[in-house]
Amino acid sequence: MTKPVVENAFWQPEAERMPRVELAALQLTRLRAMVARLTANVPFYRDACARAGVTGDNIRSLDDLRRLPFTTKADLRDNYPLGFMAVSRREAVRYHGSSGTTGKPTFVAYTRRDLETWADLCARFLVATGVRPEHTAQVSFGYGLFTGGFGLHYALERIGVGVIPVSSGNSDRQLTILQDMAPEVLISTPSYALKLMEGIQARGIPRGSLGLRFAHFGGEPWTEDMRARIEAGLGILCFNNYGLSEVLGPGVSGECPWRNGMHIAEDHFIVEAINPETLEPAPEGEPGELVFTALTKEAFPLLRYRTRDIATLTRVPCPCGRTLARMGRITGRTDDMLIIRGVNVFPSQIEEALLRVEGTAPHYLIEIARPGALDEATVHVEIRPETFSDSMSEMQALRDRIGRAIQAVTGLGMHIELVGPQTLERFEGKAKRVLDRRKA
Ligand code: ADP
Ligand code: ZN
């Protein structure tokens, strides 16, 4: 996108527009101090850095980052629950956990200063994209171990926004609040916004009659086509933000008014994109697994944390004036990559393909089975009420169009199963779009 969609504004202009030479110097100073602190306080890093021969003192340039050990989710599990904590429990004032979508939850910790940094980093993307003190925000992210609810909550308060902490679930109540309290801002996962959008349409609330103007989505992958659908359906602007509990929670990166990627808080984290097999840096602009090194965190700083999230990075200057690197959309996780007949496919590719086909609803389920020797993929796609037709040939034509769109994006032929409106499951948090029967 080449034009700003809202007026450009800054929350921490010195940090967000810092010349890159200064930024690099700041990162180096912070990295050296961090490595010195972690080798002294965290047994895992004491041992791993000793093996690699790295100390805070012998880091001379940012290139030395590559000598540091990686940290993985498995390392967190091996040191469950708080083996990576770098301060005493006395200094911790909050704990969160990952939702445990892929196993046992992992815990992370925050000091008071960590919470302040976190609020500032979320405030950066909120303010950048139009959120102002006079606004009211409905936070439909879950409040609890999940970082989404509390993370955005304190940032909104810090800006001066009136927060309605409704949390996730109970869509009827959410809709009533949207109507009666008329918040300008919605915070949720994109899939939950879809569910709310359907509720709005079912209640017959006219598009544009709500006070809603902006939505900030994060927590799960979504696509540009999904953005277009929700923006058109609700008459609002939608923005993307990214984060994960092991690194911080939301606020690691977020969009600016140009919406050409998410600016990363590089004054607090060093980001790399690597080839997940060779562990070598991915060429700039090519997709790689994102790896983050904490520079300022006190309670739970990780070195070179492998996120398993795949995205591209660019340091090309952005028209908004922020000097901070941008990451593209997360196109998948190394662990949600499907291998179908030897071809690597991410669920987001299928979403991209089917949202390009007129008449589909943005609800789908990818089912994979191996009835014989070969994998068979079936995509269950909801059609819109107005598209539903008694004509077999029309339905067949729609199926063919979807099949071709998916083939064009993934290179694979898949069975397309059209299902009626409102038949697939809806989600209050992160959506589950894959049913892999090969694992059963
Ligand atoms: P988990 O899902 O592993 O329990 P979290 O609750 O911390 O952990 O969620 C973080 C993950 O959510 C990220 O690693 C990423 O895969 C996904 N995520 C968060 N924000 C976005 C976003 N804007 N786009 C795509 N994926 C996202
Ligand atoms: Zn920008």
Coordinates of C-alpha atoms and ligand atoms in Angstrom, one line a residue:
M1 CA 0.0 0.0 0.0
T2 CA 1.4 3.3 -0.9
K3 CA -0.8 5.9 0.8
P4 CA -1.3 6.5 4.5
V5 CA -4.8 5.7 5.8
V6 CA -4.6 7.9 8.9
E7 CA -2.6 10.8 10.0
N8 CA 1.0 9.8 11.0
A9 CA 1.7 10.2 14.7
F10 CA 4.4 9.1 17.1
W11 CA 4.4 7.9 20.7
Q12 CA 8.2 7.8 21.2
P13 CA 9.5 9.8 18.2
E14 CA 13.2 9.7 19.3
A15 CA 13.2 6.0 19.4
E16 CA 11.0 5.4 16.4
R17 CA 13.0 7.7 14.1
M18 CA 16.5 7.1 15.5
P19 CA 19.1 7.2 12.7
R20 CA 20.1 3.6 12.0
V21 CA 23.8 4.3 12.9
E22 CA 22.7 5.4 16.3
L23 CA 20.3 2.5 16.6
A24 CA 23.1 0.1 15.9
A25 CA 25.4 1.6 18.5
L26 CA 22.6 1.5 21.0
Q27 CA 21.9 -2.2 20.2
L28 CA 25.5 -3.1 20.6
T29 CA 25.8 -1.5 24.0
R30 CA 22.7 -3.1 25.2
L31 CA 23.6 -6.5 23.7
R32 CA 26.9 -6.5 25.6
A33 CA 25.3 -5.6 28.9
M34 CA 22.6 -8.2 28.3
V35 CA 25.0 -11.1 27.6
A36 CA 27.1 -10.1 30.6
R37 CA 24.0 -10.2 32.8
L38 CA 22.6 -13.4 31.4
T39 CA 25.9 -15.3 31.6
A40 CA 26.0 -14.3 35.3
N41 CA 22.4 -15.0 36.2
V42 CA 20.9 -17.7 34.0
P43 CA 22.6 -21.2 34.1
F44 CA 21.4 -22.1 30.6
Y45 CA 23.2 -19.0 29.1
R46 CA 26.2 -19.4 31.3
D47 CA 26.8 -22.9 29.9
A48 CA 25.7 -22.2 26.3
C49 CA 27.8 -19.0 26.1
A50 CA 30.8 -20.7 27.6
R51 CA 30.6 -23.4 25.0
A52 CA 30.4 -20.8 22.3
G53 CA 33.2 -18.8 23.9
V54 CA 31.1 -15.6 24.1
T55 CA 31.2 -13.1 26.9
G56 CA 29.7 -9.6 27.1
D57 CA 33.2 -8.2 26.7
N58 CA 34.3 -10.1 23.6
I59 CA 31.3 -9.0 21.6
R60 CA 32.8 -6.3 19.4
S61 CA 30.2 -5.7 16.8
L62 CA 26.6 -6.7 16.0
D63 CA 28.0 -9.4 13.7
D64 CA 29.0 -11.2 16.9
L65 CA 25.3 -11.9 17.4
R66 CA 25.8 -14.9 15.2
R67 CA 28.1 -16.4 17.8
L68 CA 25.4 -16.5 20.4
P69 CA 23.4 -19.7 21.1
F70 CA 19.8 -20.0 19.9
T71 CA 17.0 -20.5 22.4
T72 CA 14.0 -22.7 21.4
K73 CA 10.7 -23.6 22.8
A74 CA 12.1 -26.9 23.8
D75 CA 14.8 -25.1 25.9
L76 CA 11.9 -23.3 27.7
R77 CA 10.2 -26.6 28.4
D78 CA 13.4 -28.2 29.6
N79 CA 13.7 -25.3 32.1
Y80 CA 10.1 -25.1 33.0
P81 CA 8.7 -23.1 34.6
L82 CA 11.1 -20.3 35.3
G83 CA 14.6 -21.5 34.6
F84 CA 15.2 -18.6 32.2
M85 CA 14.2 -16.0 34.8
A86 CA 17.0 -13.5 35.2
V87 CA 15.8 -11.7 38.3
S88 CA 14.5 -13.0 41.7
R89 CA 10.8 -13.6 42.2
R90 CA 10.8 -10.6 44.5
E91 CA 11.3 -8.4 41.4
A92 CA 8.7 -10.1 39.2
V93 CA 5.3 -8.4 39.3
R94 CA 3.5 -10.4 36.5
Y95 CA 3.5 -13.8 34.9
H96 CA 2.0 -14.8 31.6
G97 CA 2.0 -18.0 29.7
S98 CA 1.8 -19.1 26.1
S99 CA -1.6 -20.6 25.2
G100 CA 0.1 -24.0 24.9
T101 CA -1.4 -24.6 21.5
T102 CA 1.5 -27.0 20.9
G103 CA 1.9 -28.6 24.3
K104 CA 2.4 -27.7 27.9
P105 CA 2.2 -23.9 28.6
T106 CA 5.4 -22.0 29.1
F107 CA 5.6 -19.2 31.6
V108 CA 7.2 -15.8 31.2
A109 CA 7.8 -13.1 33.8
Y110 CA 7.8 -9.3 33.9
T111 CA 9.3 -6.7 36.3
R112 CA 7.6 -3.4 36.8
R113 CA 9.9 -1.8 34.2
D114 CA 9.2 -4.6 31.7
L115 CA 5.5 -3.8 32.0
E116 CA 6.2 -0.1 31.3
T117 CA 8.2 -0.9 28.3
W118 CA 5.5 -3.3 27.1
A119 CA 2.8 -0.6 27.4
D120 CA 5.0 1.8 25.5
L121 CA 5.6 -0.6 22.7
C122 CA 1.9 -1.4 22.2
A123 CA 1.2 2.4 22.5
R124 CA 3.6 3.0 19.6
F125 CA 1.5 1.1 17.0
L126 CA -1.9 2.2 18.5
V127 CA -1.0 5.9 18.3
A128 CA 0.7 5.4 14.9
T129 CA -2.6 4.3 13.5
G130 CA -5.1 6.7 14.9
V131 CA -5.9 5.8 18.5
R132 CA -6.3 8.9 20.6
P133 CA -7.1 9.6 24.3
E134 CA -10.7 10.6 23.5
H135 CA -11.4 7.1 22.1
T136 CA -13.0 4.2 23.8
A137 CA -11.7 0.7 23.1
Q138 CA -13.3 -2.7 23.5
V139 CA -10.7 -5.3 24.3
S140 CA -12.0 -8.6 23.1
F141 CA -8.7 -10.4 23.5
G142 CA -8.7 -12.9 26.4
Y143 CA -7.6 -11.6 29.8
G144 CA -5.6 -14.3 31.5
L145 CA -2.4 -16.1 30.9
F146 CA -2.6 -15.1 27.2
T147 CA -0.6 -11.8 26.8
G148 CA -3.1 -10.2 24.4
G149 CA -5.7 -8.8 26.8
F150 CA -3.5 -7.3 29.5
G151 CA -0.8 -6.3 27.0
L152 CA -3.1 -4.0 25.0
H153 CA -5.1 -3.0 28.1
Y154 CA -2.2 -1.1 29.8
A155 CA -1.1 0.5 26.6
L156 CA -4.5 1.9 25.9
E157 CA -4.7 3.2 29.5
R158 CA -1.3 4.7 29.1
I159 CA -2.5 6.6 26.0
G160 CA -5.6 7.7 27.9
V161 CA -8.1 5.6 26.0
G162 CA -11.2 4.5 27.9
V163 CA -10.9 0.7 28.1
I164 CA -13.8 -1.7 28.2
P165 CA -12.1 -5.0 29.3
V166 CA -14.8 -7.3 28.0
S167 CA -12.2 -10.1 27.3
S168 CA -13.0 -12.9 24.8
G169 CA -16.2 -14.9 24.5
N170 CA -19.9 -14.2 24.9
S171 CA -20.5 -12.6 21.6
D172 CA -24.0 -11.4 22.4
R173 CA -22.7 -9.3 25.2
Q174 CA -19.9 -8.1 22.9
L175 CA -22.4 -6.9 20.3
T176 CA -24.5 -5.1 22.9
I177 CA -21.5 -3.3 24.2
L178 CA -20.4 -2.4 20.7
Q179 CA -23.8 -0.9 20.1
D180 CA -24.4 0.8 23.5
M181 CA -20.9 1.9 24.4
A182 CA -20.0 2.8 20.8
P183 CA -16.2 2.2 21.1
E184 CA -14.2 3.5 18.2
V185 CA -11.5 0.8 18.7
L186 CA -11.8 -2.9 18.7
I187 CA -8.9 -5.2 19.9
S188 CA -9.3 -8.8 19.0
T189 CA -8.0 -11.7 16.8
P190 CA -9.1 -11.3 13.2
S191 CA -11.1 -14.5 13.4
Y192 CA -13.1 -13.2 16.4
A193 CA -13.8 -10.0 14.5
L194 CA -15.3 -12.1 11.7
K195 CA -17.6 -13.8 14.2
L196 CA -18.6 -10.4 15.6
M197 CA -19.2 -9.1 12.0
E198 CA -21.6 -12.0 11.4
G199 CA -23.4 -11.1 14.6
I200 CA -23.7 -7.5 13.5
Q201 CA -25.1 -8.6 10.2
A202 CA -27.5 -11.1 11.9
R203 CA -28.8 -8.4 14.2
G204 CA -29.4 -6.3 11.2
I205 CA -27.2 -3.4 12.5
P206 CA -26.5 -1.2 9.5
R207 CA -22.9 -1.0 8.3
G208 CA -21.4 2.3 9.6
S209 CA -24.1 2.8 12.3
L210 CA -21.7 1.7 15.1
G211 CA -19.1 4.1 16.4
L212 CA -16.4 1.6 15.5
R213 CA -13.5 3.1 13.3
F214 CA -10.4 1.1 14.0
A215 CA -9.6 -2.5 14.7
H216 CA -6.2 -3.9 15.8
F217 CA -5.7 -7.5 15.1
G218 CA -3.0 -9.9 16.2
G219 CA -2.4 -13.3 17.7
E220 CA -2.9 -15.4 14.5
P221 CA -2.1 -15.2 10.8
W222 CA -4.5 -13.4 8.5
T223 CA -4.3 -12.1 4.9
E224 CA -4.7 -8.9 3.0
D225 CA -7.9 -10.3 1.5
M226 CA -9.3 -10.9 5.0
R227 CA -8.5 -7.3 5.8
A228 CA -10.4 -6.1 2.8
R229 CA -13.4 -8.3 3.7
I230 CA -13.6 -7.0 7.3
E231 CA -13.0 -3.4 6.3
A232 CA -15.7 -3.6 3.7
G233 CA -18.1 -5.5 6.0
L234 CA -17.7 -3.1 9.0
G235 CA -16.7 0.1 7.3
I236 CA -13.6 0.4 9.5
L237 CA -9.8 0.4 9.2
C238 CA -8.0 -2.8 10.3
F239 CA -4.3 -2.9 11.4
N240 CA -1.9 -5.7 12.1
N241 CA 0.3 -6.1 15.1
Y242 CA 2.5 -9.0 16.1
G243 CA 4.1 -10.5 19.2
L244 CA 4.6 -13.6 21.2
S245 CA 4.8 -14.2 24.9
E246 CA 8.4 -15.5 24.9
V247 CA 9.6 -12.3 23.4
L248 CA 7.2 -9.8 25.0
G249 CA 3.6 -10.3 24.0
P250 CA 1.9 -7.9 21.5
G251 CA 4.0 -4.8 20.7
V252 CA 7.0 -6.6 19.2
S253 CA 5.9 -5.0 16.0
G254 CA 2.9 -3.2 14.5
E255 CA 1.8 -1.3 11.4
C256 CA 2.2 2.4 10.7
P257 CA -0.3 4.5 8.6
W258 CA 1.3 3.1 5.3
R259 CA 0.5 -0.5 6.3
N260 CA 3.4 -1.8 4.3
G261 CA 4.7 -4.1 7.0
M262 CA 5.1 -4.0 10.8
H263 CA 7.8 -1.8 12.3
I264 CA 9.8 -3.8 14.9
A265 CA 10.9 -2.3 18.2
E266 CA 14.5 -2.7 17.3
D267 CA 15.7 -0.5 20.2
H268 CA 14.4 -3.3 22.4
F269 CA 15.0 -6.4 20.3
I270 CA 17.5 -7.4 17.6
V271 CA 15.7 -9.3 14.9
E272 CA 17.0 -11.8 12.4
A273 CA 15.4 -13.9 9.7
I274 CA 17.1 -17.3 9.3
N275 CA 16.8 -20.3 7.1
P276 CA 15.3 -22.8 9.6
E277 CA 17.3 -25.7 8.1
T278 CA 20.7 -24.2 7.7
L279 CA 20.3 -21.6 10.4
E280 CA 22.1 -19.1 8.1
P281 CA 20.6 -15.6 7.6
A282 CA 17.9 -15.4 4.9
P283 CA 18.7 -12.8 2.3
E284 CA 17.0 -9.5 3.0
G285 CA 13.5 -9.5 1.6
E286 CA 13.2 -13.3 1.5
P287 CA 11.1 -15.3 4.0
G288 CA 12.9 -16.7 7.0
E289 CA 12.2 -17.8 10.6
L290 CA 12.2 -14.8 12.8
V291 CA 14.6 -14.8 15.7
F292 CA 14.6 -12.2 18.4
T293 CA 17.2 -11.2 21.0
A294 CA 16.0 -9.2 24.0
L295 CA 18.0 -6.0 24.7
T296 CA 16.2 -4.4 27.6
K297 CA 14.1 -7.0 29.3
E298 CA 14.8 -7.5 33.0
A299 CA 12.8 -10.6 34.1
F300 CA 12.8 -12.9 31.2
P301 CA 15.2 -11.9 28.4
L302 CA 16.0 -14.5 25.8
L303 CA 18.9 -14.6 23.4
R304 CA 18.1 -15.5 19.7
Y305 CA 14.7 -16.9 20.4
R306 CA 13.5 -19.0 17.5
T307 CA 9.9 -18.0 17.0
R308 CA 9.1 -20.6 14.3
D309 CA 7.2 -17.7 12.6
I310 CA 8.0 -17.2 8.9
A311 CA 8.1 -13.6 7.5
T312 CA 10.3 -11.3 5.4
L313 CA 12.3 -8.4 6.8
T314 CA 13.2 -5.1 5.2
R315 CA 15.2 -2.2 6.3
V316 CA 14.2 0.0 3.3
P317 CA 13.2 3.4 4.7
C318 CA 9.4 3.8 5.2
P319 CA 7.6 7.0 4.1
C320 CA 6.3 7.4 7.7
G321 CA 9.8 8.4 8.9
R322 CA 10.3 5.5 11.2
T323 CA 13.7 4.0 10.8
L324 CA 12.8 0.7 12.4
A325 CA 12.9 -2.4 10.2
R326 CA 9.6 -3.8 9.0
M327 CA 8.4 -7.4 8.9
G328 CA 5.9 -8.7 6.4
R329 CA 2.8 -10.7 7.4
I330 CA 3.5 -14.0 9.1
T331 CA 2.9 -16.4 6.3
G332 CA 3.1 -19.5 8.5
R333 CA 4.8 -21.2 11.4
T334 CA 7.5 -23.8 10.8
D335 CA 5.2 -26.0 12.9
D336 CA 2.0 -25.3 11.1
M337 CA 3.5 -26.0 7.7
L338 CA 1.7 -28.9 6.1
I339 CA 3.5 -31.2 3.9
I340 CA 1.0 -32.5 1.4
R341 CA 2.3 -35.0 -1.2
G342 CA 5.8 -33.6 -0.5
V343 CA 4.7 -30.0 -1.1
N344 CA 5.0 -27.4 1.7
V345 CA 1.8 -25.6 2.2
F346 CA 0.8 -23.0 4.8
P347 CA -2.9 -22.6 5.8
S348 CA -2.5 -18.9 5.1
Q349 CA -1.9 -19.7 1.4
I350 CA -5.2 -21.5 1.2
E351 CA -7.0 -18.6 2.9
E352 CA -5.4 -16.2 0.4
A353 CA -6.6 -18.3 -2.5
L354 CA -10.1 -18.8 -1.5
L355 CA -10.8 -15.3 -0.4
R356 CA -10.0 -14.2 -3.9
V357 CA -13.0 -16.2 -5.2
E358 CA -16.3 -14.3 -5.2
G359 CA -19.1 -15.9 -3.1
T360 CA -17.0 -17.6 -0.4
A361 CA -17.2 -16.7 3.2
P362 CA -13.9 -16.4 5.1
H363 CA -14.5 -19.6 7.0
Y364 CA -12.7 -22.8 6.0
L365 CA -11.3 -26.0 7.3
I366 CA -8.4 -27.9 5.7
E367 CA -8.7 -31.6 6.2
I368 CA -5.8 -33.9 5.2
A369 CA -6.0 -37.7 5.1
R370 CA -4.0 -40.5 3.6
P371 CA -6.7 -43.0 2.6
G372 CA -4.3 -45.0 0.3
A373 CA -0.7 -44.2 -0.6
L374 CA -1.2 -40.6 -1.3
D375 CA -2.2 -37.6 0.8
E376 CA -5.7 -36.2 0.0
A377 CA -6.5 -32.7 1.0
T378 CA -10.1 -31.4 1.3
V379 CA -10.9 -27.8 1.9
H380 CA -14.3 -27.2 3.4
V381 CA -15.4 -23.8 2.4
E382 CA -18.5 -21.9 3.6
I383 CA -20.4 -20.1 1.0
R384 CA -22.4 -17.0 1.6
P385 CA -26.2 -17.2 1.9
E386 CA -26.7 -15.1 -1.3
T387 CA -24.3 -17.4 -3.2
F388 CA -26.1 -20.5 -2.3
S389 CA -28.0 -21.9 -5.3
D390 CA -30.1 -24.9 -6.1
S391 CA -28.4 -25.1 -9.5
M392 CA -25.9 -28.0 -9.4
S393 CA -24.0 -26.5 -12.2
E394 CA -23.5 -23.2 -10.5
M395 CA -22.2 -24.8 -7.4
Q396 CA -19.9 -27.0 -9.4
A397 CA -18.6 -23.9 -11.2
L398 CA -17.9 -22.3 -7.9
R399 CA -16.1 -25.4 -6.7
D400 CA -13.9 -25.4 -9.8
R401 CA -13.0 -21.7 -9.4
I402 CA -11.9 -22.3 -5.8
G403 CA -10.0 -25.4 -6.8
R404 CA -8.2 -23.5 -9.5
A405 CA -7.3 -20.6 -7.1
I406 CA -5.9 -23.0 -4.6
Q407 CA -3.9 -24.8 -7.3
A408 CA -2.5 -21.5 -8.5
V409 CA -1.2 -20.6 -5.1
T410 CA -0.1 -24.0 -3.8
G411 CA 0.5 -26.0 -6.9
L412 CA -1.7 -28.8 -5.5
G413 CA -5.1 -30.1 -6.5
M414 CA -7.4 -30.3 -3.5
H415 CA -11.0 -31.5 -3.1
I416 CA -13.4 -28.6 -2.5
E417 CA -16.4 -29.2 -0.3
L418 CA -18.9 -26.4 -0.2
V419 CA -20.8 -26.1 3.0
G420 CA -23.8 -24.0 4.0
P421 CA -23.6 -20.7 5.8
Q422 CA -22.8 -20.9 9.5
T423 CA -21.8 -24.6 9.5
L424 CA -18.1 -24.4 10.3
E425 CA -17.0 -23.8 13.9
R426 CA -16.4 -20.1 15.0
F427 CA -13.5 -19.1 17.3
E428 CA -13.2 -16.7 20.2
G429 CA -9.4 -16.8 20.4
K430 CA -7.1 -18.2 17.8
A431 CA -8.7 -20.1 15.0
K432 CA -8.0 -23.8 14.2
R433 CA -8.1 -24.4 10.5
V434 CA -6.4 -27.7 10.0
L435 CA -7.6 -31.2 10.7
D436 CA -4.8 -33.5 9.9
R437 CA -6.1 -37.1 10.1
R438 CA -2.7 -38.5 9.1
K439 CA -1.6 -37.9 12.7
A440 CA -4.5 -39.9 14.2
Ligands
ADP1 P1 1.4 -19.7 21.4 O1 0.4 -19.5 20.2 O2 2.6 -20.4 20.9 O3 0.7 -20.3 22.6 P2 1.3 -16.8 22.0 O4 0.0 -16.9 22.6 O5 2.4 -16.0 22.6 O6 1.9 -18.3 21.8 O7 1.1 -16.4 20.4 C1 2.2 -16.0 19.6 C2 2.1 -16.5 18.3 O8 0.9 -16.0 17.6 C3 3.2 -16.0 17.4 O9 4.4 -16.7 17.5 C4 2.6 -16.1 16.0 O10 2.7 -17.4 15.5 C5 1.1 -15.8 16.2 N1 0.8 -14.3 15.9 C6 0.8 -13.3 16.8 N2 0.5 -12.2 16.1 C7 0.4 -12.5 14.8 C8 0.1 -11.7 13.6 N3 -0.2 -10.4 13.7 N4 0.1 -12.4 12.5 C9 0.3 -13.7 12.4 N5 0.6 -14.5 13.5 C10 0.6 -13.9 14.7
ZN2 ZN 6.2 3.1 8.4

